[in-house]
PDB file of C-alpha atoms and ligand atoms in Angstrom:
ATOM      1  CA  MET A 239       7.007 -32.193  -7.153  1.00 36.00           C
ATOM      2  CA  LYS A 240       4.632 -30.238  -5.054  1.00 40.00           C
ATOM      3  CA  LYS A 241       6.116 -26.957  -6.494  1.00 42.00           C
ATOM      4  CA  GLN A 242       5.812 -28.161 -10.092  1.00 45.00           C
ATOM      5  CA  LEU A 243       2.156 -29.129  -9.473  1.00 41.00           C
ATOM      6  CA  SER A 244       1.234 -25.786  -7.961  1.00 47.00           C
ATOM      7  CA  GLY A 245       3.025 -24.011 -10.835  1.00 44.00           C
ATOM      8  CA  ALA A 246       0.918 -26.015 -13.271  1.00 45.00           C
ATOM      9  CA  VAL A 247      -2.308 -25.070 -11.335  1.00 45.00           C
ATOM     10  CA  ALA A 248      -1.388 -21.491 -11.374  1.00 45.00           C
ATOM     11  CA  LEU A 249      -0.715 -21.610 -15.288  1.00 45.00           C
ATOM     12  CA  ILE A 250      -4.213 -23.114 -15.722  1.00 45.00           C
ATOM     13  CA  ILE A 251      -5.745 -20.601 -13.569  1.00 45.00           C
ATOM     14  CA  ALA A 252      -3.870 -17.792 -15.220  1.00 43.00           C
ATOM     15  CA  GLY A 253      -5.179 -19.041 -18.466  1.00 43.00           C
ATOM     16  CA  LEU A 254      -8.703 -19.053 -17.300  1.00 44.00           C
ATOM     17  CA  CYS A 255      -8.295 -15.665 -15.822  1.00 42.00           C
ATOM     18  CA  ASN A 256      -7.024 -14.250 -19.075  1.00 43.00           C
ATOM     19  CA  ILE A 257     -10.165 -15.656 -20.895  1.00 44.00           C
ATOM     20  CA  ALA A 258     -12.293 -14.152 -18.216  1.00 44.00           C
ATOM     21  CA  TRP A 259     -10.626 -10.777 -18.595  1.00 46.00           C
ATOM     22  CA  ALA A 260     -10.952 -10.772 -22.359  1.00 48.00           C
ATOM     23  CA  THR A 261     -14.771 -11.520 -22.085  1.00 51.00           C
ATOM     24  CA  THR A 262     -15.564  -9.370 -18.972  1.00 55.00           C
ATOM     25  CA  GLY A 263     -13.156  -6.570 -19.146  1.00 60.00           C
ATOM     26  CA  GLN A 264     -12.068  -7.394 -15.710  1.00 69.00           C
ATOM     27  CA  PRO A 265      -8.581  -7.879 -14.703  1.00 70.00           C
ATOM     28  CA  PRO A 266      -7.591 -11.406 -13.696  1.00 76.00           C
ATOM     29  CA  ALA A 267      -7.991 -12.288 -10.060  1.00 91.00           C
ATOM     30  CA  TRP A 268      -4.930 -12.091  -7.769  1.00 96.00           C
ATOM     31  CA  SER A 269      -4.525 -12.694  -4.052  1.00 97.00           C
ATOM     32  CA  TYR A 270      -2.028 -13.222  -1.307  1.00 97.00           C
ATOM     33  CA  THR A 271      -2.217 -16.946  -1.225  1.00 95.00           C
ATOM     34  CA  ALA A 272      -1.084 -19.682  -3.893  1.00 94.00           C
ATOM     35  CA  PRO A 273      -1.678 -20.287  -6.547  1.00 94.00           C
ATOM     36  CA  THR A 274      -2.712 -16.587  -7.286  1.00 96.00           C
ATOM     37  CA  GLY A 275      -0.239 -15.159  -4.701  1.00 97.00           C
ATOM     38  CA  PRO A 276       2.516 -12.696  -4.973  1.00 98.00           C
ATOM     39  CA  GLU A 277       5.097 -15.404  -6.303  1.00 96.00           C
ATOM     40  CA  ASN A 278       2.791 -16.056  -9.318  1.00 96.00           C
ATOM     41  CA  TRP A 279       1.432 -12.484  -9.966  1.00 97.00           C
ATOM     42  CA  GLY A 280       3.821 -11.933 -12.857  1.00 96.00           C
ATOM     43  CA  GLU A 281       2.523 -15.095 -14.638  1.00 95.00           C
ATOM     44  CA  LEU A 282      -1.303 -14.355 -14.194  1.00 95.00           C
ATOM     45  CA  HIS A 283      -1.473 -11.851 -17.093  1.00 93.00           C
ATOM     46  CA  SER A 284       1.027 -10.107 -19.352  1.00 93.00           C
ATOM     47  CA  GLU A 285      -0.184  -6.779 -17.815  1.00 94.00           C
ATOM     48  CA  TYR A 286       1.274  -8.049 -14.559  1.00 96.00           C
ATOM     49  CA  GLU A 287       4.617  -9.116 -15.930  1.00 96.00           C
ATOM     50  CA  ARG A 288       6.403  -6.240 -14.131  1.00 97.00           C
ATOM     51  CA  CYS A 289       5.594  -7.960 -10.788  1.00 98.00           C
ATOM     52  CA  THR A 290       8.138 -10.664 -11.723  1.00 97.00           C
ATOM     53  CA  SER A 291      10.500  -8.810 -14.139  1.00 97.00           C
ATOM     54  CA  GLY A 292      10.577  -5.383 -12.408  1.00 98.00           C
ATOM     55  CA  LYS A 293      13.849  -4.286 -10.880  1.00 98.00           C
ATOM     56  CA  ALA A 294      12.636  -1.423  -8.698  1.00 98.00           C
ATOM     57  CA  GLN A 295       9.692  -3.178  -6.921  1.00 98.00           C
ATOM     58  CA  SER A 296       7.998  -2.455  -3.568  1.00 98.00           C
ATOM     59  CA  PRO A 297       7.730  -3.102  -0.735  1.00 98.00           C
ATOM     60  CA  ILE A 298      11.442  -3.113   0.533  1.00 98.00           C
ATOM     61  CA  ASP A 299      13.280  -3.755   3.866  1.00 98.00           C
ATOM     62  CA  ILE A 300      14.847  -0.461   4.800  1.00 97.00           C
ATOM     63  CA  GLU A 301      18.066  -1.546   6.174  1.00 93.00           C
ATOM     64  CA  THR A 302      20.268   1.521   5.633  1.00 90.00           C
ATOM     65  CA  ALA A 303      19.501   4.990   4.465  1.00 88.00           C
ATOM     66  CA  VAL A 304      21.712   7.868   3.192  1.00 88.00           C
ATOM     67  CA  GLN A 305      21.164  11.181   5.035  1.00 85.00           C
ATOM     68  CA  THR A 306      20.312  13.653   2.360  1.00 80.00           C
ATOM     69  CA  GLU A 307      18.993  17.221   2.138  1.00 68.00           C
ATOM     70  CA  SER A 308      16.033  15.529   0.709  1.00 63.00           C
ATOM     71  CA  GLY A 309      13.382  17.623  -0.844  1.00 71.00           C
ATOM     72  CA  PRO A 310      10.276  18.705   1.009  1.00 84.00           C
ATOM     73  CA  LEU A 311       7.406  16.542   1.999  1.00 94.00           C
ATOM     74  CA  THR A 312       4.676  18.936   3.097  1.00 96.00           C
ATOM     75  CA  PHE A 313       1.069  18.027   3.627  1.00 98.00           C
ATOM     76  CA  ALA A 314      -1.974  20.220   2.805  1.00 98.00           C
ATOM     77  CA  TYR A 315      -4.838  18.011   3.530  1.00 98.00           C
ATOM     78  CA  GLN A 316      -8.330  19.145   4.410  1.00 97.00           C
ATOM     79  CA  PRO A 317     -11.213  17.132   6.277  1.00 97.00           C
ATOM     80  CA  GLY A 318     -14.205  16.162   4.214  1.00 97.00           C
ATOM     81  CA  HIS A 319     -16.283  13.459   2.716  1.00 98.00           C
ATOM     82  CA  ALA A 320     -14.815  10.065   2.089  1.00 98.00           C
ATOM     83  CA  VAL A 321     -16.001   6.827   0.530  1.00 98.00           C
ATOM     84  CA  VAL A 322     -14.978   3.631   2.360  1.00 98.00           C
ATOM     85  CA  LEU A 323     -14.792   0.618  -0.011  1.00 98.00           C
ATOM     86  CA  ASN A 324     -14.030  -3.150   0.674  1.00 98.00           C
ATOM     87  CA  ASN A 325     -12.239  -3.817  -2.733  1.00 97.00           C
ATOM     88  CA  GLY A 326     -11.644  -7.487  -2.063  1.00 96.00           C
ATOM     89  CA  HIS A 327      -7.881  -7.051  -1.321  1.00 97.00           C
ATOM     90  CA  THR A 328      -8.076  -4.229   1.386  1.00 98.00           C
ATOM     91  CA  ILE A 329     -10.123  -1.433   2.830  1.00 98.00           C
ATOM     92  CA  GLU A 330      -9.802   1.605   0.525  1.00 98.00           C
ATOM     93  CA  VAL A 331     -10.799   5.108   1.697  1.00 98.00           C
ATOM     94  CA  SER A 332     -11.216   7.673  -1.177  1.00 98.00           C
ATOM     95  CA  PRO A 333     -11.603  11.237   0.305  1.00 97.00           C
ATOM     96  CA  VAL A 334     -13.096  13.870  -1.969  1.00 96.00           C
ATOM     97  CA  ASN A 335     -11.053  16.938  -2.378  1.00 95.00           C
ATOM     98  CA  ALA A 336      -8.861  15.941   0.438  1.00 95.00           C
ATOM     99  CA  GLY A 337      -5.865  18.168  -0.518  1.00 98.00           C
ATOM    100  CA  SER A 338      -2.366  17.233  -1.539  1.00 98.00           C
ATOM    101  CA  ILE A 339       1.284  16.843  -0.762  1.00 98.00           C
ATOM    102  CA  THR A 340       4.111  18.866  -2.193  1.00 97.00           C
ATOM    103  CA  LEU A 341       7.470  17.501  -3.147  1.00 96.00           C
ATOM    104  CA  ALA A 342      10.458  18.812  -4.934  1.00 92.00           C
ATOM    105  CA  SER A 343       8.852  17.501  -8.046  1.00 94.00           C
ATOM    106  CA  GLY A 344       5.472  19.346  -7.417  1.00 96.00           C
ATOM    107  CA  ASN A 345       1.949  18.815  -5.999  1.00 97.00           C
ATOM    108  CA  TYR A 346       0.288  15.419  -5.756  1.00 98.00           C
ATOM    109  CA  SER A 347      -3.353  15.067  -4.792  1.00 98.00           C
ATOM    110  CA  LEU A 348      -4.533  12.530  -2.284  1.00 98.00           C
ATOM    111  CA  VAL A 349      -6.543   9.851  -4.355  1.00 98.00           C
ATOM    112  CA  GLN A 350      -7.041   7.148  -1.756  1.00 98.00           C
ATOM    113  CA  LEU A 351      -5.600   5.339   1.309  1.00 98.00           C
ATOM    114  CA  HIS A 352      -5.614   1.715   2.240  1.00 98.00           C
ATOM    115  CA  PHE A 353      -4.202  -0.844   4.656  1.00 98.00           C
ATOM    116  CA  HIS A 354      -1.986  -3.851   4.761  1.00 98.00           C
ATOM    117  CA  THR A 355      -1.411  -6.302   7.725  1.00 98.00           C
ATOM    118  CA  PRO A 356       1.201  -7.081   8.519  1.00 98.00           C
ATOM    119  CA  SER A 357       3.053  -3.952   7.319  1.00 98.00           C
ATOM    120  CA  GLU A 358       4.616  -4.329   3.829  1.00 98.00           C
ATOM    121  CA  GLU A 359       7.515  -2.174   4.663  1.00 98.00           C
ATOM    122  CA  LYS A 360      10.120  -3.368   7.069  1.00 98.00           C
ATOM    123  CA  ILE A 361      12.618  -1.253   8.922  1.00 97.00           C
ATOM    124  CA  GLN A 362      15.821  -3.071   9.652  1.00 96.00           C
ATOM    125  CA  GLY A 363      14.077  -6.365   9.324  1.00 97.00           C
ATOM    126  CA  ARG A 364      11.319  -5.423  11.525  1.00 98.00           C
ATOM    127  CA  THR A 365       7.690  -5.980  10.550  1.00 98.00           C
ATOM    128  CA  TYR A 366       4.809  -3.900  12.056  1.00 98.00           C
ATOM    129  CA  PRO A 367       1.277  -5.171  12.453  1.00 98.00           C
ATOM    130  CA  LEU A 368      -0.308  -2.668  10.211  1.00 98.00           C
ATOM    131  CA  ASN A 369       0.631   0.011   7.607  1.00 98.00           C
ATOM    132  CA  ALA A 370      -1.388   2.610   5.703  1.00 98.00           C
ATOM    133  CA  HIS A 371      -0.555   3.678   2.185  1.00 98.00           C
ATOM    134  CA  LEU A 372      -1.578   7.084   1.270  1.00 98.00           C
ATOM    135  CA  VAL A 373      -1.656   7.240  -2.548  1.00 98.00           C
ATOM    136  CA  HIS A 374      -1.301  10.561  -4.458  1.00 98.00           C
ATOM    137  CA  ARG A 375      -1.280  11.528  -8.030  1.00 98.00           C
ATOM    138  CA  ASN A 376       0.002  14.616  -9.978  1.00 98.00           C
ATOM    139  CA  ALA A 377      -1.483  16.260 -12.986  1.00 97.00           C
ATOM    140  CA  VAL A 378       0.389  14.065 -15.444  1.00 97.00           C
ATOM    141  CA  GLY A 379      -0.512  10.779 -13.584  1.00 97.00           C
ATOM    142  CA  GLU A 380       2.806  10.183 -11.759  1.00 98.00           C
ATOM    143  CA  LEU A 381       2.246   8.534  -8.389  1.00 98.00           C
ATOM    144  CA  ALA A 382       3.591   9.315  -4.891  1.00 98.00           C
ATOM    145  CA  VAL A 383       2.810   7.168  -1.839  1.00 98.00           C
ATOM    146  CA  VAL A 384       3.266   7.964   1.733  1.00 98.00           C
ATOM    147  CA  ALA A 385       3.470   4.908   4.042  1.00 98.00           C
ATOM    148  CA  LEU A 386       2.612   4.953   7.713  1.00 98.00           C
ATOM    149  CA  LEU A 387       3.584   2.293  10.042  1.00 98.00           C
ATOM    150  CA  PHE A 388       1.394   1.268  13.117  1.00 98.00           C
ATOM    151  CA  GLU A 389       2.311  -0.677  16.243  1.00 98.00           C
ATOM    152  CA  GLU A 390      -0.034  -1.975  18.881  1.00 98.00           C
ATOM    153  CA  GLY A 391      -0.634   0.526  21.695  1.00 98.00           C
ATOM    154  CA  ALA A 392      -3.249   3.310  22.309  1.00 98.00           C
ATOM    155  CA  HIS A 393      -6.663   3.428  20.664  1.00 98.00           C
ATOM    156  CA  ASN A 394      -6.521   5.532  17.468  1.00 98.00           C
ATOM    157  CA  PRO A 395      -9.600   7.737  17.183  1.00 97.00           C
ATOM    158  CA  THR A 396      -8.946   8.739  13.600  1.00 97.00           C
ATOM    159  CA  LEU A 397      -8.517   5.336  12.563  1.00 98.00           C
ATOM    160  CA  GLU A 398     -11.660   4.255  14.323  1.00 98.00           C
ATOM    161  CA  ARG A 399     -13.726   6.444  12.109  1.00 97.00           C
ATOM    162  CA  ILE A 400     -12.508   4.186   9.237  1.00 98.00           C
ATOM    163  CA  LEU A 401     -12.480   0.931  11.043  1.00 98.00           C
ATOM    164  CA  ALA A 402     -16.016   1.377  12.475  1.00 97.00           C
ATOM    165  CA  ASN A 403     -17.272   1.846   8.905  1.00 97.00           C
ATOM    166  CA  MET A 404     -15.623  -0.999   7.044  1.00 98.00           C
ATOM    167  CA  PRO A 405     -17.975  -2.795   4.805  1.00 98.00           C
ATOM    168  CA  GLY A 406     -17.898  -6.594   5.555  1.00 97.00           C
ATOM    169  CA  ASN A 407     -18.460  -7.792   2.019  1.00 96.00           C
ATOM    170  CA  THR A 408     -16.335  -7.322  -1.280  1.00 96.00           C
ATOM    171  CA  GLY A 409     -17.729  -4.347  -3.088  1.00 96.00           C
ATOM    172  CA  GLY A 410     -19.370  -2.951  -0.007  1.00 98.00           C
ATOM    173  CA  VAL A 411     -19.278   0.854   0.325  1.00 98.00           C
ATOM    174  CA  ALA A 412     -19.878   3.199   3.381  1.00 98.00           C
ATOM    175  CA  ASN A 413     -19.825   7.006   3.523  1.00 97.00           C
ATOM    176  CA  LEU A 414     -17.939   9.142   6.009  1.00 97.00           C
ATOM    177  CA  GLU A 415     -18.353  12.814   6.706  1.00 97.00           C
ATOM    178  CA  GLY A 416     -15.651  15.040   8.074  1.00 95.00           C
ATOM    179  CA  LEU A 417     -12.855  12.490   7.721  1.00 97.00           C
ATOM    180  CA  SER A 418      -9.378  14.262   8.743  1.00 97.00           C
ATOM    181  CA  VAL A 419      -6.604  12.262   7.119  1.00 98.00           C
ATOM    182  CA  SER A 420      -4.029  14.690   8.526  1.00 97.00           C
ATOM    183  CA  ASP A 421      -5.052  13.397  11.890  1.00 97.00           C
ATOM    184  CA  LEU A 422      -3.522  10.069  11.023  1.00 98.00           C
ATOM    185  CA  LEU A 423      -0.077  11.718  10.609  1.00 98.00           C
ATOM    186  CA  PRO A 424       2.693  12.059  13.074  1.00 97.00           C
ATOM    187  CA  THR A 425       3.887  15.681  13.800  1.00 96.00           C
ATOM    188  CA  ARG A 426       7.333  14.651  12.615  1.00 95.00           C
ATOM    189  CA  HIS A 427       7.532  14.171   8.871  1.00 94.00           C
ATOM    190  CA  GLU A 428      10.953  12.723   8.695  1.00 94.00           C
ATOM    191  CA  HIS A 429      10.835   9.879   6.090  1.00 95.00           C
ATOM    192  CA  TYR A 430      12.748   7.375   4.027  1.00 95.00           C
ATOM    193  CA  ALA A 431      12.404   8.055   0.277  1.00 95.00           C
ATOM    194  CA  TYR A 432      13.086   5.726  -2.493  1.00 95.00           C
ATOM    195  CA  SER A 433      11.835   4.856  -5.911  1.00 97.00           C
ATOM    196  CA  GLY A 434       9.708   1.797  -6.165  1.00 98.00           C
ATOM    197  CA  SER A 435       6.383   0.340  -7.468  1.00 98.00           C
ATOM    198  CA  LEU A 436       2.793  -0.416  -6.730  1.00 98.00           C
ATOM    199  CA  THR A 437       2.795  -3.391  -4.377  1.00 98.00           C
ATOM    200  CA  THR A 438      -0.210  -4.886  -6.019  1.00 98.00           C
ATOM    201  CA  PRO A 439      -0.625  -5.995  -9.713  1.00 97.00           C
ATOM    202  CA  PRO A 440       0.244  -4.546 -12.131  1.00 96.00           C
ATOM    203  CA  CYS A 441       3.272  -3.606  -9.905  1.00 98.00           C
ATOM    204  CA  THR A 442       3.732  -0.334 -12.089  1.00 97.00           C
ATOM    205  CA  GLU A 443       7.234   1.331 -11.343  1.00 98.00           C
ATOM    206  CA  ASP A 444       8.404   4.981 -10.922  1.00 97.00           C
ATOM    207  CA  VAL A 445       6.200   5.408  -7.895  1.00 98.00           C
ATOM    208  CA  ARG A 446       7.865   7.884  -5.423  1.00 98.00           C
ATOM    209  CA  TRP A 447       7.827   6.241  -1.903  1.00 98.00           C
ATOM    210  CA  HIS A 448       7.981   8.246   1.407  1.00 97.00           C
ATOM    211  CA  VAL A 449       7.882   5.934   4.551  1.00 97.00           C
ATOM    212  CA  LEU A 450       7.392   7.986   7.580  1.00 97.00           C
ATOM    213  CA  SER A 451       9.892   6.953  10.343  1.00 96.00           C
ATOM    214  CA  THR A 452       7.527   7.909  13.114  1.00 97.00           C
ATOM    215  CA  VAL A 453       5.569   4.777  14.074  1.00 98.00           C
ATOM    216  CA  MET A 454       1.823   5.526  15.021  1.00 98.00           C
ATOM    217  CA  GLN A 455      -0.316   3.417  17.294  1.00 98.00           C
ATOM    218  CA  LEU A 456      -3.550   1.423  17.217  1.00 98.00           C
ATOM    219  CA  SER A 457      -5.268  -0.759  19.829  1.00 98.00           C
ATOM    220  CA  PRO A 458      -5.017  -4.571  19.750  1.00 98.00           C
ATOM    221  CA  ALA A 459      -8.873  -4.575  19.241  1.00 98.00           C
ATOM    222  CA  GLN A 460      -8.393  -2.141  16.457  1.00 98.00           C
ATOM    223  CA  LEU A 461      -5.955  -4.434  14.747  1.00 98.00           C
ATOM    224  CA  GLN A 462      -8.184  -7.340  15.282  1.00 98.00           C
ATOM    225  CA  ALA A 463     -11.099  -5.534  13.660  1.00 98.00           C
ATOM    226  CA  PHE A 464      -9.107  -5.039  10.420  1.00 98.00           C
ATOM    227  CA  GLN A 465      -7.608  -8.571  10.566  1.00 98.00           C
ATOM    228  CA  ALA A 466     -11.127 -10.136  10.906  1.00 98.00           C
ATOM    229  CA  LEU A 467     -11.659  -8.952   7.324  1.00 98.00           C
ATOM    230  CA  TYR A 468      -8.105  -9.293   5.881  1.00 98.00           C
ATOM    231  CA  PRO A 469      -5.850 -11.557   8.012  1.00 98.00           C
ATOM    232  CA  MET A 470      -2.937 -11.099   5.707  1.00 98.00           C
ATOM    233  CA  ASN A 471      -2.624  -8.884   2.702  1.00 98.00           C
ATOM    234  CA  ALA A 472       1.052  -7.932   2.458  1.00 98.00           C
ATOM    235  CA  ARG A 473       3.412  -8.509  -0.626  1.00 98.00           C
ATOM    236  CA  PRO A 474       6.808  -9.843   0.579  1.00 98.00           C
ATOM    237  CA  VAL A 475       9.767  -7.367   0.455  1.00 98.00           C
ATOM    238  CA  GLN A 476      11.464  -7.190  -2.840  1.00 98.00           C
ATOM    239  CA  PRO A 477      15.177  -6.879  -3.729  1.00 97.00           C
ATOM    240  CA  LEU A 478      16.799  -3.372  -3.767  1.00 97.00           C
ATOM    241  CA  ASN A 479      18.705  -4.123  -6.803  1.00 97.00           C
ATOM    242  CA  GLY A 480      21.145  -1.341  -6.005  1.00 96.00           C
ATOM    243  CA  ARG A 481      18.543   1.371  -5.147  1.00 96.00           C
ATOM    244  CA  GLN A 482      19.424   3.801  -2.425  1.00 94.00           C
ATOM    245  CA  VAL A 483      17.017   4.875   0.335  1.00 95.00           C
ATOM    246  CA  HIS A 484      17.470   8.386   1.411  1.00 93.00           C
ATOM    247  CA  ILE A 485      16.351   9.727   4.826  1.00 92.00           C
ATOM    248  CA  GLY A 486      15.474  13.326   5.430  1.00 83.00           C
ATOM    249  CA  GLY A 487      12.586  15.841   5.928  1.00 75.00           C
TER     250      GLY A 487
HETATM  251 ZN1   ZN B 171      -0.653  -0.573  -0.394  1.00 65.70          ZN
END
């Protein structure tokens, strides 16, 4: 009964959101809690249908991986100016002319990075307290994401540059000079690779995912600083549906 009721509420809200989108041009609201949470994203708007119907969704629990001579994953980032935005779902950092990664399929420019807590990716069932997603796009608009996992441990000075400048309010913006995204990366670039999706609506597929296997650290105070703004902003893991995960690099 409770479930039916919340479903009905979700449909009403979805309907209202659709009207709102039609009149304001804004996409319908979604969140990480019912009734607009992940279990209902697909019903909030037709544009979000893939969140429910998609067969190659992210994130995933990486339980097994096939050792392959996977293509290259090389980083060519450069430090520079970055804009830090509180977008209402996470903290999103957009570096200007920050460089690119190179995969077997070519070059992808770094567009933005953002954070989820707890981590969206799981490794053999294990969840980490935080992850970063580094989102890249190539010349024809295809996406490649590098996922970085963080565990609690040492203070992370590069992360601190971002955390110390997080705007508290939705829509708030801050500017950073000389942000070096490459300093967030481990020296080893071994990674799990698979084909997935955006982990937020519209859950678009054909995203090339690369989850670095080296786990980075942040201090408990740093984790608390992020969680003070976003206590939980992770989509649950999605079924593999026969997809293979490769490990290499
Ligand atoms: Zn993400």
